[in-house]
Amino acid sequence: MSQRMDLAKVQPGIFDAMYKLKGYLAITSIPPSLQELVFIRASQLNQCGFCLDMHAVRALEMGVPARSLVLVNTWHEAHAHFTAAERAALAFTDEVTHISEGGVSDAAYAAVVNAFGESGAAELLMAIITINNWNRLMVAVRRDF
């Protein structure tokens, strides 16, 4: 598949807005390595190869174990490889990413608030929303990588 358009040339303001969200994420309490796992999981669900590749490389550079990256697609079956907080974040990621399929369950919401507090849950929600926005942009224009 070939790239449909170069967003940076057509509407550079789109990236300015998205980078502001990215800047916000850099000052949250959510560890960067966990953000990368969330970004990878959402990118898998959204089938965004561009973002999946970028965030897998970043995660490896941060020292996230390769085994975790391989198993994140089946995180719900690989309990020994993810902490309770990571599992809560990944469950929340799954439900927010697929929000049209039934919303976010009380169980997923409670688990993420229990693991991160309300403020951390809000920050995590912004991380999930941000990667979902990036995924949609890149998939819609067929961004090459």
PDB file of N, CA and C in Angstrom, residues 31-121:
ATOM      1  N   PRO A  31       4.831   5.869  34.142  1.00  0.00           N
ATOM      2  CA  PRO A  31       6.208   5.594  33.697  1.00  0.00           C
ATOM      3  C   PRO A  31       6.281   5.455  32.166  1.00  0.00           C
ATOM      4  N   PRO A  32       7.327   6.005  31.561  1.00  0.00           N
ATOM      5  CA  PRO A  32       7.470   5.911  30.110  1.00  0.00           C
ATOM      6  C   PRO A  32       7.413   4.481  29.581  1.00  0.00           C
ATOM      7  N   SER A  33       7.978   3.530  30.322  1.00  0.00           N
ATOM      8  CA  SER A  33       7.944   2.138  29.853  1.00  0.00           C
ATOM      9  C   SER A  33       6.509   1.603  29.817  1.00  0.00           C
ATOM     10  N   LEU A  34       5.683   2.000  30.769  1.00  0.00           N
ATOM     11  CA  LEU A  34       4.282   1.587  30.764  1.00  0.00           C
ATOM     12  C   LEU A  34       3.530   2.297  29.636  1.00  0.00           C
ATOM     13  N   GLN A  35       3.849   3.565  29.419  1.00  0.00           N
ATOM     14  CA  GLN A  35       3.232   4.265  28.295  1.00  0.00           C
ATOM     15  C   GLN A  35       3.523   3.518  26.993  1.00  0.00           C
ATOM     16  N   GLU A  36       4.745   3.061  26.831  1.00  0.00           N
ATOM     17  CA  GLU A  36       5.097   2.344  25.602  1.00  0.00           C
ATOM     18  C   GLU A  36       4.311   1.041  25.475  1.00  0.00           C
ATOM     19  N   LEU A  37       4.120   0.306  26.576  1.00  0.00           N
ATOM     20  CA  LEU A  37       3.308  -0.911  26.516  1.00  0.00           C
ATOM     21  C   LEU A  37       1.872  -0.592  26.107  1.00  0.00           C
ATOM     22  N   VAL A  38       1.339   0.487  26.655  1.00  0.00           N
ATOM     23  CA  VAL A  38      -0.015   0.924  26.298  1.00  0.00           C
ATOM     24  C   VAL A  38      -0.062   1.320  24.819  1.00  0.00           C
ATOM     25  N   PHE A  39       0.948   2.043  24.371  1.00  0.00           N
ATOM     26  CA  PHE A  39       0.991   2.460  22.963  1.00  0.00           C
ATOM     27  C   PHE A  39       1.073   1.243  22.040  1.00  0.00           C
ATOM     28  N   ILE A  40       1.846   0.269  22.434  1.00  0.00           N
ATOM     29  CA  ILE A  40       1.984  -0.953  21.638  1.00  0.00           C
ATOM     30  C   ILE A  40       0.652  -1.697  21.590  1.00  0.00           C
ATOM     31  N   ARG A  41       0.017  -1.840  22.751  1.00  0.00           N
ATOM     32  CA  ARG A  41      -1.249  -2.583  22.789  1.00  0.00           C
ATOM     33  C   ARG A  41      -2.324  -1.908  21.935  1.00  0.00           C
ATOM     34  N   ALA A  42      -2.492  -0.613  22.076  1.00  0.00           N
ATOM     35  CA  ALA A  42      -3.494   0.094  21.268  1.00  0.00           C
ATOM     36  C   ALA A  42      -3.151  -0.002  19.787  1.00  0.00           C
ATOM     37  N   SER A  43      -1.876   0.109  19.457  1.00  0.00           N
ATOM     38  CA  SER A  43      -1.457   0.017  18.055  1.00  0.00           C
ATOM     39  C   SER A  43      -1.716  -1.369  17.485  1.00  0.00           C
ATOM     40  N   GLN A  44      -1.580  -2.407  18.313  1.00  0.00           N
ATOM     41  CA  GLN A  44      -1.944  -3.753  17.869  1.00  0.00           C
ATOM     42  C   GLN A  44      -3.435  -3.822  17.568  1.00  0.00           C
ATOM     43  N   LEU A  45      -4.244  -3.327  18.495  1.00  0.00           N
ATOM     44  CA  LEU A  45      -5.694  -3.380  18.330  1.00  0.00           C
ATOM     45  C   LEU A  45      -6.151  -2.585  17.109  1.00  0.00           C
ATOM     46  N   ASN A  46      -5.490  -1.465  16.863  1.00  0.00           N
ATOM     47  CA  ASN A  46      -5.856  -0.598  15.738  1.00  0.00           C
ATOM     48  C   ASN A  46      -5.137  -0.956  14.442  1.00  0.00           C
ATOM     49  N   GLN A  47      -4.280  -1.977  14.497  1.00  0.00           N
ATOM     50  CA  GLN A  47      -3.523  -2.446  13.343  1.00  0.00           C
ATOM     51  C   GLN A  47      -2.731  -1.316  12.681  1.00  0.00           C
ATOM     52  N   CYS A  48      -2.037  -0.573  13.532  1.00  0.00           N
ATOM     53  CA  CYS A  48      -1.203   0.525  13.044  1.00  0.00           C
ATOM     54  C   CYS A  48       0.268   0.092  13.070  1.00  0.00           C
ATOM     55  N   GLY A  49       0.736  -0.398  11.938  1.00  0.00           N
ATOM     56  CA  GLY A  49       2.110  -0.878  11.835  1.00  0.00           C
ATOM     57  C   GLY A  49       3.136   0.201  12.102  1.00  0.00           C
ATOM     58  N   PHE A  50       2.882   1.413  11.619  1.00  0.00           N
ATOM     59  CA  PHE A  50       3.817   2.516  11.815  1.00  0.00           C
ATOM     60  C   PHE A  50       4.046   2.757  13.305  1.00  0.00           C
ATOM     61  N   CYS A  51       2.958   2.909  14.071  1.00  0.00           N
ATOM     62  CA  CYS A  51       3.082   3.185  15.506  1.00  0.00           C
ATOM     63  C   CYS A  51       3.609   1.973  16.270  1.00  0.00           C
ATOM     64  N   LEU A  52       3.180   0.789  15.889  1.00  0.00           N
ATOM     65  CA  LEU A  52       3.640  -0.426  16.554  1.00  0.00           C
ATOM     66  C   LEU A  52       5.151  -0.562  16.421  1.00  0.00           C
ATOM     67  N   ASP A  53       5.658  -0.348  15.231  1.00  0.00           N
ATOM     68  CA  ASP A  53       7.106  -0.423  14.998  1.00  0.00           C
ATOM     69  C   ASP A  53       7.840   0.620  15.835  1.00  0.00           C
ATOM     70  N   MET A  54       7.382   1.855  15.786  1.00  0.00           N
ATOM     71  CA  MET A  54       8.057   2.938  16.503  1.00  0.00           C
ATOM     72  C   MET A  54       8.083   2.682  18.009  1.00  0.00           C
ATOM     73  N   HIS A  55       6.962   2.268  18.565  1.00  0.00           N
ATOM     74  CA  HIS A  55       6.896   2.105  20.019  1.00  0.00           C
ATOM     75  C   HIS A  55       7.573   0.827  20.497  1.00  0.00           C
ATOM     76  N   ALA A  56       7.620  -0.188  19.672  1.00  0.00           N
ATOM     77  CA  ALA A  56       8.378  -1.391  20.039  1.00  0.00           C
ATOM     78  C   ALA A  56       9.864  -1.060  20.121  1.00  0.00           C
ATOM     79  N   VAL A  57      10.357  -0.299  19.163  1.00  0.00           N
ATOM     80  CA  VAL A  57      11.771   0.110  19.177  1.00  0.00           C
ATOM     81  C   VAL A  57      12.053   0.963  20.419  1.00  0.00           C
ATOM     82  N   ARG A  58      11.181   1.928  20.698  1.00  0.00           N
ATOM     83  CA  ARG A  58      11.376   2.782  21.879  1.00  0.00           C
ATOM     84  C   ARG A  58      11.363   1.959  23.166  1.00  0.00           C
ATOM     85  N   ALA A  59      10.429   1.022  23.257  1.00  0.00           N
ATOM     86  CA  ALA A  59      10.335   0.198  24.462  1.00  0.00           C
ATOM     87  C   ALA A  59      11.609  -0.609  24.670  1.00  0.00           C
ATOM     88  N   LEU A  60      12.125  -1.194  23.599  1.00  0.00           N
ATOM     89  CA  LEU A  60      13.376  -1.958  23.706  1.00  0.00           C
ATOM     90  C   LEU A  60      14.524  -1.049  24.134  1.00  0.00           C
ATOM     91  N   GLU A  61      14.574   0.157  23.582  1.00  0.00           N
ATOM     92  CA  GLU A  61      15.624   1.116  23.951  1.00  0.00           C
ATOM     93  C   GLU A  61      15.534   1.506  25.422  1.00  0.00           C
ATOM     94  N   MET A  62      14.325   1.488  25.981  1.00  0.00           N
ATOM     95  CA  MET A  62      14.118   1.823  27.398  1.00  0.00           C
ATOM     96  C   MET A  62      14.420   0.655  28.321  1.00  0.00           C
ATOM     97  N   GLY A  63      14.640  -0.516  27.741  1.00  0.00           N
ATOM     98  CA  GLY A  63      14.927  -1.685  28.548  1.00  0.00           C
ATOM     99  C   GLY A  63      13.726  -2.564  28.856  1.00  0.00           C
ATOM    100  N   VAL A  64      12.590  -2.308  28.207  1.00  0.00           N
ATOM    101  CA  VAL A  64      11.446  -3.201  28.382  1.00  0.00           C
ATOM    102  C   VAL A  64      11.855  -4.558  27.819  1.00  0.00           C
ATOM    103  N   PRO A  65      11.675  -5.627  28.583  1.00  0.00           N
ATOM    104  CA  PRO A  65      12.089  -6.951  28.097  1.00  0.00           C
ATOM    105  C   PRO A  65      11.381  -7.334  26.794  1.00  0.00           C
ATOM    106  N   ALA A  66      12.133  -7.908  25.880  1.00  0.00           N
ATOM    107  CA  ALA A  66      11.564  -8.348  24.604  1.00  0.00           C
ATOM    108  C   ALA A  66      10.408  -9.309  24.837  1.00  0.00           C
ATOM    109  N   ARG A  67      10.517 -10.126  25.853  1.00  0.00           N
ATOM    110  CA  ARG A  67       9.452 -11.084  26.155  1.00  0.00           C
ATOM    111  C   ARG A  67       8.132 -10.367  26.456  1.00  0.00           C
ATOM    112  N   SER A  68       8.197  -9.250  27.164  1.00  0.00           N
ATOM    113  CA  SER A  68       6.987  -8.467  27.442  1.00  0.00           C
ATOM    114  C   SER A  68       6.380  -7.927  26.157  1.00  0.00           C
ATOM    115  N   LEU A  69       7.239  -7.492  25.250  1.00  0.00           N
ATOM    116  CA  LEU A  69       6.732  -6.969  23.976  1.00  0.00           C
ATOM    117  C   LEU A  69       6.053  -8.055  23.158  1.00  0.00           C
ATOM    118  N   VAL A  70       6.628  -9.243  23.185  1.00  0.00           N
ATOM    119  CA  VAL A  70       6.047 -10.361  22.447  1.00  0.00           C
ATOM    120  C   VAL A  70       4.712 -10.772  23.067  1.00  0.00           C
ATOM    121  N   LEU A  71       4.628 -10.722  24.392  1.00  0.00           N
ATOM    122  CA  LEU A  71       3.445 -11.211  25.089  1.00  0.00           C
ATOM    123  C   LEU A  71       2.355 -10.174  25.315  1.00  0.00           C
ATOM    124  N   VAL A  72       2.619  -8.912  25.016  1.00  0.00           N
ATOM    125  CA  VAL A  72       1.614  -7.877  25.291  1.00  0.00           C
ATOM    126  C   VAL A  72       0.313  -8.137  24.529  1.00  0.00           C
ATOM    127  N   ASN A  73       0.395  -8.795  23.390  1.00  0.00           N
ATOM    128  CA  ASN A  73      -0.814  -9.114  22.624  1.00  0.00           C
ATOM    129  C   ASN A  73      -1.702 -10.112  23.365  1.00  0.00           C
ATOM    130  N   THR A  74      -1.111 -10.881  24.268  1.00  0.00           N
ATOM    131  CA  THR A  74      -1.879 -11.857  25.060  1.00  0.00           C
ATOM    132  C   THR A  74      -1.680 -11.588  26.548  1.00  0.00           C
ATOM    133  N   TRP A  75      -1.620 -10.334  26.908  1.00  0.00           N
ATOM    134  CA  TRP A  75      -1.347  -9.935  28.289  1.00  0.00           C
ATOM    135  C   TRP A  75      -2.288 -10.609  29.282  1.00  0.00           C
ATOM    136  N   HIS A  76      -3.535 -10.815  28.902  1.00  0.00           N
ATOM    137  CA  HIS A  76      -4.528 -11.381  29.817  1.00  0.00           C
ATOM    138  C   HIS A  76      -4.250 -12.851  30.139  1.00  0.00           C
ATOM    139  N   GLU A  77      -3.402 -13.495  29.352  1.00  0.00           N
ATOM    140  CA  GLU A  77      -3.019 -14.885  29.610  1.00  0.00           C
ATOM    141  C   GLU A  77      -1.612 -14.994  30.178  1.00  0.00           C
ATOM    142  N   ALA A  78      -0.858 -13.926  30.147  1.00  0.00           N
ATOM    143  CA  ALA A  78       0.552 -13.948  30.557  1.00  0.00           C
ATOM    144  C   ALA A  78       0.738 -13.216  31.879  1.00  0.00           C
ATOM    145  N   HIS A  79      -0.037 -13.576  32.887  1.00  0.00           N
ATOM    146  CA  HIS A  79      -0.025 -12.865  34.170  1.00  0.00           C
ATOM    147  C   HIS A  79       1.355 -12.785  34.808  1.00  0.00           C
ATOM    148  N   ALA A  80       2.163 -13.802  34.643  1.00  0.00           N
ATOM    149  CA  ALA A  80       3.479 -13.806  35.280  1.00  0.00           C
ATOM    150  C   ALA A  80       4.422 -12.756  34.705  1.00  0.00           C
ATOM    151  N   HIS A  81       4.118 -12.255  33.543  1.00  0.00           N
ATOM    152  CA  HIS A  81       5.020 -11.313  32.876  1.00  0.00           C
ATOM    153  C   HIS A  81       4.601  -9.853  33.013  1.00  0.00           C
ATOM    154  N   PHE A  82       3.449  -9.612  33.635  1.00  0.00           N
ATOM    155  CA  PHE A  82       2.970  -8.241  33.804  1.00  0.00           C
ATOM    156  C   PHE A  82       2.498  -8.040  35.239  1.00  0.00           C
ATOM    157  N   THR A  83       2.819  -6.891  35.780  1.00  0.00           N
ATOM    158  CA  THR A  83       2.381  -6.565  37.138  1.00  0.00           C
ATOM    159  C   THR A  83       0.872  -6.315  37.138  1.00  0.00           C
ATOM    160  N   ALA A  84       0.307  -6.263  38.334  1.00  0.00           N
ATOM    161  CA  ALA A  84      -1.124  -5.959  38.455  1.00  0.00           C
ATOM    162  C   ALA A  84      -1.431  -4.587  37.856  1.00  0.00           C
ATOM    163  N   ALA A  85      -0.556  -3.618  38.083  1.00  0.00           N
ATOM    164  CA  ALA A  85      -0.767  -2.281  37.517  1.00  0.00           C
ATOM    165  C   ALA A  85      -0.699  -2.313  35.987  1.00  0.00           C
ATOM    166  N   GLU A  86       0.261  -3.054  35.446  1.00  0.00           N
ATOM    167  CA  GLU A  86       0.361  -3.173  33.983  1.00  0.00           C
ATOM    168  C   GLU A  86      -0.882  -3.851  33.400  1.00  0.00           C
ATOM    169  N   ARG A  87      -1.351  -4.891  34.065  1.00  0.00           N
ATOM    170  CA  ARG A  87      -2.564  -5.575  33.585  1.00  0.00           C
ATOM    171  C   ARG A  87      -3.767  -4.647  33.647  1.00  0.00           C
ATOM    172  N   ALA A  88      -3.875  -3.849  34.695  1.00  0.00           N
ATOM    173  CA  ALA A  88      -4.976  -2.881  34.798  1.00  0.00           C
ATOM    174  C   ALA A  88      -4.888  -1.860  33.666  1.00  0.00           C
ATOM    175  N   ALA A  89      -3.682  -1.374  33.397  1.00  0.00           N
ATOM    176  CA  ALA A  89      -3.495  -0.398  32.320  1.00  0.00           C
ATOM    177  C   ALA A  89      -3.815  -1.008  30.961  1.00  0.00           C
ATOM    178  N   LEU A  90      -3.419  -2.242  30.747  1.00  0.00           N
ATOM    179  CA  LEU A  90      -3.679  -2.899  29.462  1.00  0.00           C
ATOM    180  C   LEU A  90      -5.161  -3.214  29.283  1.00  0.00           C
ATOM    181  N   ALA A  91      -5.837  -3.618  30.348  1.00  0.00           N
ATOM    182  CA  ALA A  91      -7.285  -3.855  30.268  1.00  0.00           C
ATOM    183  C   ALA A  91      -8.020  -2.552  29.951  1.00  0.00           C
ATOM    184  N   PHE A  92      -7.607  -1.487  30.606  1.00  0.00           N
ATOM    185  CA  PHE A  92      -8.192  -0.160  30.358  1.00  0.00           C
ATOM    186  C   PHE A  92      -7.934   0.256  28.912  1.00  0.00           C
ATOM    187  N   THR A  93      -6.727   0.001  28.427  1.00  0.00           N
ATOM    188  CA  THR A  93      -6.384   0.306  27.035  1.00  0.00           C
ATOM    189  C   THR A  93      -7.297  -0.447  26.080  1.00  0.00           C
ATOM    190  N   ASP A  94      -7.487  -1.731  26.327  1.00  0.00           N
ATOM    191  CA  ASP A  94      -8.360  -2.529  25.465  1.00  0.00           C
ATOM    192  C   ASP A  94      -9.770  -1.942  25.418  1.00  0.00           C
ATOM    193  N   GLU A  95     -10.306  -1.622  26.590  1.00  0.00           N
ATOM    194  CA  GLU A  95     -11.693  -1.157  26.641  1.00  0.00           C
ATOM    195  C   GLU A  95     -11.861   0.253  26.097  1.00  0.00           C
ATOM    196  N   VAL A  96     -10.923   1.139  26.361  1.00  0.00           N
ATOM    197  CA  VAL A  96     -11.028   2.498  25.809  1.00  0.00           C
ATOM    198  C   VAL A  96     -10.848   2.456  24.290  1.00  0.00           C
ATOM    199  N   THR A  97      -9.931   1.640  23.820  1.00  0.00           N
ATOM    200  CA  THR A  97      -9.693   1.530  22.382  1.00  0.00           C
ATOM    201  C   THR A  97     -10.922   0.973  21.665  1.00  0.00           C
ATOM    202  N   HIS A  98     -11.602   0.029  22.292  1.00  0.00           N
ATOM    203  CA  HIS A  98     -12.814  -0.570  21.712  1.00  0.00           C
ATOM    204  C   HIS A  98     -14.069  -0.020  22.385  1.00  0.00           C
ATOM    205  N   ILE A  99     -14.085   1.257  22.698  1.00  0.00           N
ATOM    206  CA  ILE A  99     -15.154   1.865  23.493  1.00  0.00           C
ATOM    207  C   ILE A  99     -16.534   1.709  22.860  1.00  0.00           C
ATOM    208  N   SER A 100     -16.594   1.618  21.543  1.00  0.00           N
ATOM    209  CA  SER A 100     -17.889   1.488  20.878  1.00  0.00           C
ATOM    210  C   SER A 100     -18.515   0.109  21.085  1.00  0.00           C
ATOM    211  N   GLU A 101     -17.763  -0.818  21.624  1.00  0.00           N
ATOM    212  CA  GLU A 101     -18.253  -2.183  21.832  1.00  0.00           C
ATOM    213  C   GLU A 101     -18.827  -2.407  23.230  1.00  0.00           C
ATOM    214  N   GLY A 102     -19.125  -1.358  23.931  1.00  0.00           N
ATOM    215  CA  GLY A 102     -19.730  -1.534  25.255  1.00  0.00           C
ATOM    216  C   GLY A 102     -19.186  -0.608  26.323  1.00  0.00           C
ATOM    217  N   GLY A 103     -18.431   0.374  25.917  1.00  0.00           N
ATOM    218  CA  GLY A 103     -17.908   1.323  26.885  1.00  0.00           C
ATOM    219  C   GLY A 103     -16.751   0.764  27.686  1.00  0.00           C
ATOM    220  N   VAL A 104     -16.538   1.352  28.839  1.00  0.00           N
ATOM    221  CA  VAL A 104     -15.496   0.912  29.763  1.00  0.00           C
ATOM    222  C   VAL A 104     -16.202   0.314  30.969  1.00  0.00           C
ATOM    223  N   SER A 105     -15.881  -0.914  31.282  1.00  0.00           N
ATOM    224  CA  SER A 105     -16.544  -1.616  32.384  1.00  0.00           C
ATOM    225  C   SER A 105     -16.162  -1.003  33.727  1.00  0.00           C
ATOM    226  N   ASP A 106     -17.050  -1.194  34.692  1.00  0.00           N
ATOM    227  CA  ASP A 106     -16.759  -0.745  36.056  1.00  0.00           C
ATOM    228  C   ASP A 106     -15.527  -1.445  36.598  1.00  0.00           C
ATOM    229  N   ALA A 107     -15.356  -2.723  36.245  1.00  0.00           N
ATOM    230  CA  ALA A 107     -14.203  -3.487  36.742  1.00  0.00           C
ATOM    231  C   ALA A 107     -12.890  -2.915  36.217  1.00  0.00           C
ATOM    232  N   ALA A 108     -12.831  -2.612  34.924  1.00  0.00           N
ATOM    233  CA  ALA A 108     -11.596  -2.051  34.352  1.00  0.00           C
ATOM    234  C   ALA A 108     -11.309  -0.675  34.933  1.00  0.00           C
ATOM    235  N   TYR A 109     -12.345   0.128  35.094  1.00  0.00           N
ATOM    236  CA  TYR A 109     -12.172   1.468  35.662  1.00  0.00           C
ATOM    237  C   TYR A 109     -11.678   1.375  37.107  1.00  0.00           C
ATOM    238  N   ALA A 110     -12.313   0.525  37.897  1.00  0.00           N
ATOM    239  CA  ALA A 110     -11.917   0.379  39.298  1.00  0.00           C
ATOM    240  C   ALA A 110     -10.483  -0.125  39.428  1.00  0.00           C
ATOM    241  N   ALA A 111     -10.097  -1.049  38.575  1.00  0.00           N
ATOM    242  CA  ALA A 111      -8.737  -1.592  38.636  1.00  0.00           C
ATOM    243  C   ALA A 111      -7.701  -0.526  38.323  1.00  0.00           C
ATOM    244  N   VAL A 112      -7.984   0.316  37.347  1.00  0.00           N
ATOM    245  CA  VAL A 112      -7.004   1.339  36.981  1.00  0.00           C
ATOM    246  C   VAL A 112      -6.940   2.437  38.051  1.00  0.00           C
ATOM    247  N   VAL A 113      -8.074   2.790  38.641  1.00  0.00           N
ATOM    248  CA  VAL A 113      -8.060   3.773  39.730  1.00  0.00           C
ATOM    249  C   VAL A 113      -7.351   3.191  40.947  1.00  0.00           C
ATOM    250  N   ASN A 114      -7.580   1.923  41.223  1.00  0.00           N
ATOM    251  CA  ASN A 114      -6.902   1.259  42.344  1.00  0.00           C
ATOM    252  C   ASN A 114      -5.388   1.242  42.139  1.00  0.00           C
ATOM    253  N   ALA A 115      -4.956   1.017  40.913  1.00  0.00           N
ATOM    254  CA  ALA A 115      -3.515   0.923  40.626  1.00  0.00           C
ATOM    255  C   ALA A 115      -2.833   2.285  40.542  1.00  0.00           C
ATOM    256  N   PHE A 116      -3.545   3.304  40.046  1.00  0.00           N
ATOM    257  CA  PHE A 116      -2.896   4.584  39.748  1.00  0.00           C
ATOM    258  C   PHE A 116      -3.516   5.787  40.449  1.00  0.00           C
ATOM    259  N   GLY A 117      -4.620   5.595  41.155  1.00  0.00           N
ATOM    260  CA  GLY A 117      -5.346   6.723  41.728  1.00  0.00           C
ATOM    261  C   GLY A 117      -6.130   7.432  40.638  1.00  0.00           C
ATOM    262  N   GLU A 118      -7.016   8.330  41.034  1.00  0.00           N
ATOM    263  CA  GLU A 118      -7.833   9.031  40.038  1.00  0.00           C
ATOM    264  C   GLU A 118      -6.992   9.879  39.106  1.00  0.00           C
ATOM    265  N   SER A 119      -6.010  10.584  39.660  1.00  0.00           N
ATOM    266  CA  SER A 119      -5.163  11.434  38.832  1.00  0.00           C
ATOM    267  C   SER A 119      -4.372  10.604  37.828  1.00  0.00           C
ATOM    268  N   GLY A 120      -3.787   9.512  38.284  1.00  0.00           N
ATOM    269  CA  GLY A 120      -3.040   8.633  37.389  1.00  0.00           C
ATOM    270  C   GLY A 120      -3.936   7.985  36.353  1.00  0.00           C
ATOM    271  N   ALA A 121      -5.163   7.632  36.749  1.00  0.00           N
ATOM    272  CA  ALA A 121      -6.116   7.055  35.793  1.00  0.00           C
ATOM    273  C   ALA A 121      -6.443   8.070  34.701  1.00  0.00           C
TER     274      ALA A 121
END
